[in-house]
Amino acid sequence: MLLTAANSLLQPLAPRLLHGGGAGDLPLCSRRAGCLVMNASTEANNPAIVTAVFEPFEEVKKELLLVPTVPHASLARHVYSDRCEAAINDQINVEYNVSYVYHAMYAYFDRDNVALKGIAKFFKEASVEEREHAEKFMEYQNKRGGKVKLQGMMTPISDYDHLDKGDALYAMELALSLEKLTNEKLLNLHKVADENNDVQLADFVESEFLGEQVESIKKISEYVAQLRRVGAGHGVWNFNQMLLAGATAV
């Protein structure tokens, strides 16, 4: 009943639907089983083709050819120069050497006949911090697909007593010099990154080390100034007690 009613309503439109016409005509259709079946619009079936800006399956072909197949080659390495890799290994050596010197200073001030536990604590923490820096560079080297190559270290001195300056001031001036030297090495590493257009390495050095290095230089500079003011004897002992308590020396 409903099908018959629908066909009777569409019957007057059949010539226009079947044969098409002017701009106001309805879309083309066909007859099936006694009823009209509408065809989809030609424009709807053929949308405009947009030119592709990035063709990943085509452009990735050159990268696929560069994927290493030998077992000892890094799969992660990408846009990482040999010079940057070598510079990272040099900086690892710098950080470990400075940590080694600070550890020797800790051992000196922890002696029973020196007994400046606060200064010993300061240099022990400084040693741990420098070693952590070395490990950060090692992790970054592996992340970029480089190979960590540890190098030899110089044996630090074991006695820091100075005839004119005393042990505390002499050790702190030495620490200040080491912090400035480390800063120079970091700036040189950053320069190597710039010269090799390694933006990622430059960002790593800036975000993880340069700001902290400036802070370290400032803090130890103040310690040197304070030790020069207090002189030897009780002044050094008082400075030591404040470091031991974790307070800022004044």
Coordinates of C-alpha atoms in Angstrom, one line a residue:
M1 CA 0.0 0.0 0.0
L2 CA 2.7 2.5 1.0
L3 CA 4.8 1.5 -2.1
T4 CA 1.9 2.1 -4.4
A5 CA 1.2 5.5 -2.8
A6 CA 4.8 6.6 -3.2
N7 CA 4.9 5.5 -6.8
S8 CA 1.7 7.5 -7.5
L9 CA 3.2 10.6 -6.0
L10 CA 6.5 10.3 -7.9
Q11 CA 4.8 9.4 -11.2
P12 CA 4.4 13.0 -12.4
L13 CA 8.1 13.6 -11.7
A14 CA 9.4 10.5 -13.5
P15 CA 10.2 12.2 -16.9
R16 CA 12.3 14.8 -15.2
L17 CA 14.0 12.3 -12.8
L18 CA 14.9 9.9 -15.5
H19 CA 16.1 12.2 -18.3
G20 CA 17.4 15.2 -16.5
G21 CA 16.7 18.7 -17.5
G22 CA 17.5 22.3 -16.6
A23 CA 19.2 23.8 -13.6
G24 CA 16.2 23.2 -11.4
D25 CA 15.8 19.5 -12.3
L26 CA 16.2 16.8 -9.7
P27 CA 19.2 14.4 -9.7
L28 CA 19.2 11.5 -12.1
C29 CA 17.6 8.2 -10.9
S30 CA 16.7 4.8 -12.3
R31 CA 13.8 2.4 -12.1
R32 CA 14.1 -0.8 -10.0
A33 CA 11.3 -3.2 -9.0
G34 CA 8.6 -0.7 -9.7
C35 CA 10.1 2.2 -7.8
L36 CA 12.5 5.1 -8.3
V37 CA 16.1 4.7 -6.9
M38 CA 18.0 8.0 -6.6
N39 CA 21.6 8.1 -7.8
A40 CA 24.3 10.0 -5.8
S41 CA 25.4 13.4 -7.1
T42 CA 28.4 13.3 -9.4
E43 CA 30.0 16.2 -7.5
A44 CA 29.6 14.3 -4.2
N45 CA 31.4 11.2 -5.5
N46 CA 34.3 13.2 -6.9
P47 CA 35.6 15.7 -4.4
A48 CA 38.3 18.1 -5.4
I49 CA 41.9 16.6 -5.1
V50 CA 44.1 18.7 -2.8
T51 CA 47.9 18.7 -3.6
A52 CA 49.8 17.0 -0.9
V53 CA 52.5 19.1 0.9
F54 CA 54.0 16.2 2.8
E55 CA 54.2 12.7 1.3
P56 CA 55.6 10.5 4.2
F57 CA 55.7 7.2 2.4
E58 CA 57.7 8.8 -0.5
E59 CA 60.0 11.0 1.6
V60 CA 60.8 8.3 4.2
K61 CA 62.5 6.2 1.5
K62 CA 65.8 8.0 1.9
E63 CA 65.7 7.5 5.7
L64 CA 65.0 3.8 5.3
L65 CA 68.2 3.5 3.3
L66 CA 70.1 5.0 6.1
V67 CA 68.9 2.7 8.9
P68 CA 72.0 0.7 10.0
T69 CA 71.9 -3.1 9.6
V70 CA 75.2 -3.9 11.4
P71 CA 74.8 -4.9 15.1
H72 CA 77.4 -2.4 16.5
A73 CA 75.9 0.7 14.8
S74 CA 73.4 2.9 16.7
L75 CA 69.9 3.0 15.4
A76 CA 69.1 6.2 17.3
R77 CA 71.8 8.4 15.8
H78 CA 70.5 11.2 13.7
V79 CA 72.1 14.4 12.6
Y80 CA 74.9 14.0 15.2
S81 CA 78.4 14.8 14.1
D82 CA 81.6 13.0 15.1
R83 CA 83.0 16.3 16.5
C84 CA 80.0 16.8 18.8
E85 CA 80.4 13.2 20.0
A86 CA 84.1 13.8 20.8
A87 CA 83.4 17.0 22.5
I88 CA 80.8 15.3 24.8
N89 CA 83.4 12.7 25.8
D90 CA 85.9 15.5 26.6
Q91 CA 83.3 17.2 28.8
I92 CA 82.7 13.9 30.6
N93 CA 86.4 13.8 31.4
V94 CA 86.3 17.4 32.7
E95 CA 83.4 16.7 35.0
Y96 CA 85.0 13.5 36.4
N97 CA 88.4 15.2 37.0
V98 CA 86.8 18.1 38.9
S99 CA 84.8 15.6 40.9
Y100 CA 88.0 13.7 41.7
V101 CA 89.7 16.9 43.0
Y102 CA 86.7 17.8 45.1
H103 CA 86.7 14.3 46.6
A104 CA 90.4 14.7 47.5
M105 CA 89.5 18.0 49.2
Y106 CA 86.7 16.3 51.1
A107 CA 89.2 13.6 52.3
Y108 CA 91.7 16.3 53.4
F109 CA 89.3 18.4 55.5
D110 CA 87.8 15.2 57.0
R111 CA 91.2 14.3 58.6
D112 CA 91.3 14.1 62.4
N113 CA 94.1 16.7 62.5
V114 CA 92.2 19.1 60.2
A115 CA 88.7 18.4 61.4
L116 CA 86.8 21.0 59.4
K117 CA 83.7 18.9 58.9
G118 CA 81.6 21.6 57.3
I119 CA 84.1 22.3 54.6
A120 CA 84.5 18.6 54.1
K121 CA 80.8 18.3 53.7
F122 CA 80.7 21.1 51.1
F123 CA 83.4 19.5 49.0
K124 CA 81.9 16.0 49.2
E125 CA 78.6 17.4 47.9
A126 CA 80.4 19.3 45.2
S127 CA 82.1 16.0 44.2
V128 CA 78.8 14.2 43.9
E129 CA 77.3 17.0 41.9
E130 CA 80.2 17.0 39.4
R131 CA 79.9 13.2 39.0
E132 CA 76.2 13.6 38.4
H133 CA 77.0 16.1 35.6
A134 CA 79.3 13.5 34.0
E135 CA 76.6 10.9 34.2
K136 CA 74.1 13.4 32.5
F137 CA 76.5 13.8 29.6
M138 CA 77.0 10.0 29.4
E139 CA 73.2 9.5 29.3
Y140 CA 72.9 12.2 26.6
Q141 CA 75.7 10.6 24.6
N142 CA 73.8 7.3 24.5
K143 CA 70.5 9.1 23.8
R144 CA 72.0 10.7 20.6
G145 CA 73.6 7.4 19.5
G146 CA 77.1 8.3 20.4
K147 CA 79.6 6.1 22.1
V148 CA 80.9 7.0 25.6
K149 CA 84.7 6.8 25.8
L150 CA 86.1 7.4 29.3
Q151 CA 89.6 8.9 29.4
G152 CA 92.3 9.0 32.0
M153 CA 92.4 11.4 35.0
M154 CA 95.2 13.2 36.8
T155 CA 95.9 12.3 40.4
P156 CA 94.9 15.3 42.6
I157 CA 97.0 16.6 45.4
S158 CA 96.3 15.3 48.9
D159 CA 97.4 18.3 51.0
Y160 CA 95.9 21.7 50.7
D161 CA 97.6 23.6 53.5
H162 CA 99.1 26.9 52.1
L163 CA 101.8 28.8 53.9
D164 CA 100.2 32.3 53.4
K165 CA 96.5 31.5 52.8
G166 CA 95.9 28.5 55.0
D167 CA 94.0 25.4 53.8
A168 CA 90.4 26.6 53.7
L169 CA 91.0 29.8 51.7
Y170 CA 93.5 28.0 49.3
A171 CA 91.1 25.1 48.7
M172 CA 88.1 27.5 48.1
E173 CA 90.2 29.6 45.6
L174 CA 91.1 26.4 43.8
A175 CA 87.5 25.4 43.7
L176 CA 86.6 28.8 42.2
S177 CA 89.2 28.4 39.5
L178 CA 87.9 24.9 38.7
E179 CA 84.3 26.2 38.4
K180 CA 85.5 28.9 36.0
L181 CA 87.5 26.4 34.0
T182 CA 84.5 24.1 33.8
N183 CA 82.4 27.0 32.6
E184 CA 84.9 27.7 29.8
K185 CA 84.7 24.1 28.8
L186 CA 80.9 24.2 28.7
L187 CA 81.0 27.3 26.5
N188 CA 83.4 25.6 24.2
L189 CA 81.1 22.6 23.9
H190 CA 78.2 25.0 23.1
K191 CA 80.4 26.6 20.4
V192 CA 81.1 23.2 18.9
A193 CA 77.3 22.5 18.8
D194 CA 76.7 25.8 17.1
E195 CA 79.5 25.2 14.5
N196 CA 77.9 21.9 13.7
N197 CA 74.3 23.2 13.6
D198 CA 73.4 20.9 16.4
V199 CA 70.5 22.8 18.0
Q200 CA 69.6 20.0 20.3
L201 CA 73.0 19.7 21.9
A202 CA 73.2 23.5 22.3
D203 CA 69.8 23.5 24.0
F204 CA 70.9 20.6 26.3
V205 CA 74.0 22.5 27.4
E206 CA 72.0 25.8 27.9
S207 CA 69.1 24.3 29.8
E208 CA 71.0 21.8 32.0
F209 CA 74.4 23.4 32.8
L210 CA 75.1 27.0 31.9
G211 CA 72.8 28.7 34.4
E212 CA 73.8 26.4 37.2
Q213 CA 77.5 27.0 36.5
V214 CA 77.1 30.7 36.9
E215 CA 75.3 30.2 40.2
S216 CA 78.2 28.0 41.4
I217 CA 80.8 30.6 40.5
K218 CA 78.8 33.3 42.3
K219 CA 78.5 31.2 45.5
I220 CA 82.1 30.1 45.7
S221 CA 83.2 33.7 44.9
E222 CA 81.3 34.8 48.0
Y223 CA 82.9 32.0 50.1
V224 CA 86.4 33.2 49.0
A225 CA 85.5 36.8 49.9
Q226 CA 84.3 35.7 53.3
L227 CA 87.3 33.6 54.1
R228 CA 89.6 36.5 53.2
R229 CA 87.7 38.7 55.7
V230 CA 87.7 36.3 58.6
G231 CA 91.3 35.3 58.4
A232 CA 92.8 32.1 59.9
G233 CA 92.0 30.5 63.3
H234 CA 88.6 31.1 64.8
G235 CA 87.2 32.8 61.7
V236 CA 87.8 29.6 59.7
W237 CA 86.3 27.5 62.4
N238 CA 83.2 29.7 62.5
F239 CA 82.9 29.6 58.7
N240 CA 83.1 25.8 58.9
Q241 CA 80.4 25.6 61.5
M242 CA 78.0 27.5 59.3
L243 CA 78.7 25.2 56.4
L244 CA 78.2 22.2 58.7
A245 CA 74.8 23.6 59.8
G246 CA 73.8 24.1 56.2
A247 CA 73.5 27.9 56.6
T248 CA 75.0 30.4 54.2
A249 CA 78.3 31.8 55.5
V250 CA 78.3 35.5 56.3

